[in-house]
Amino acid sequence: MLSKVKCIQAINNWEKTRTDFAEIRKIIDPTAVFNFTQKDCDWIKENNNNSNFHTYAGVHQNKFILIVVPLDKNGKEIDLDSYLITKLTDLKNDITLIETDVVTTVSKTTLSKNLEITKYLKEIDLPVYNEPTITERASVIDIEKWKNESLDWFYYECKRSKGKNIFRAFTVPFADLAREDEKQGEVVALFGFKHSSIYQTQIPILIFVTITDEMGAAEIMRANNNQTASEINTRDWSHPCPPMCKNKTDYGLLSN
């Protein structure tokens, strides 16, 4: 947790840092991730009253951080004395992205601690239904693009517009942190790139992956009229601001 005053300072520090590629390189490792413990997820669940919440980019004690700000039922930020933060850090262990395809194939992709990618496919006799919100295949592509291209992207944005188009905050679907199987476990947030046909550019996103204590990857099964639903452990993607700031006044901490 970090006091509101220090959170605002961290946000302002990122506002300055995002104009300087040399400084960005010092604090952002393209293979690093954000780890949310079960306690972190519980805090968000207890304080958030909306289908989304905000996360702000910040720099605190020379570390890149995410600041989590809950929203009320009207989508306004809830004023608290302190907010949850998580640092950009190394991946603790290898993780596995899981997707059961719509017929009989389980697709698993393992990300090593350096985000090296290996693929595994297995045929099964399990009927599944419903298309996942964000597929394992798309997630892998997005994560790999960030790993390989993010520093070039930061360099280009700093040269082109002095960093004014680099993200300052994200709107995140709350479902990304909600475990439908109600099991205990951590959530890992990884950066990715998604191409936007509207903005005609790559935009940074956050991809959330649920982790079980036992196997390093969640297997979320959704019930649907007693049928087995699609199984996947990568969830909806976040919306960065900029460029996706529908209403900048919604991001209260940016105006402090």
PDB file of N, CA and C in Angstrom, residues 8 212 246:
ATOM      1  N   ILE A   8       0.326  10.018  -6.011  1.00  0.00           N
ATOM      2  CA  ILE A   8       0.295  11.158  -6.940  1.00  0.00           C
ATOM      3  C   ILE A   8       1.711  11.559  -7.337  1.00  0.00           C
ATOM      4  N   THR A 212      -2.851 -21.095 -10.356  1.00  0.00           N
ATOM      5  CA  THR A 212      -3.229 -21.934  -9.229  1.00  0.00           C
ATOM      6  C   THR A 212      -1.992 -22.294  -8.439  1.00  0.00           C
ATOM      7  N   LYS A 246     -11.775   7.999 -23.218  1.00  0.00           N
ATOM      8  CA  LYS A 246     -13.080   8.498 -23.645  1.00  0.00           C
ATOM      9  C   LYS A 246     -13.457   9.758 -22.881  1.00  0.00           C
TER      10      LYS A 246
END
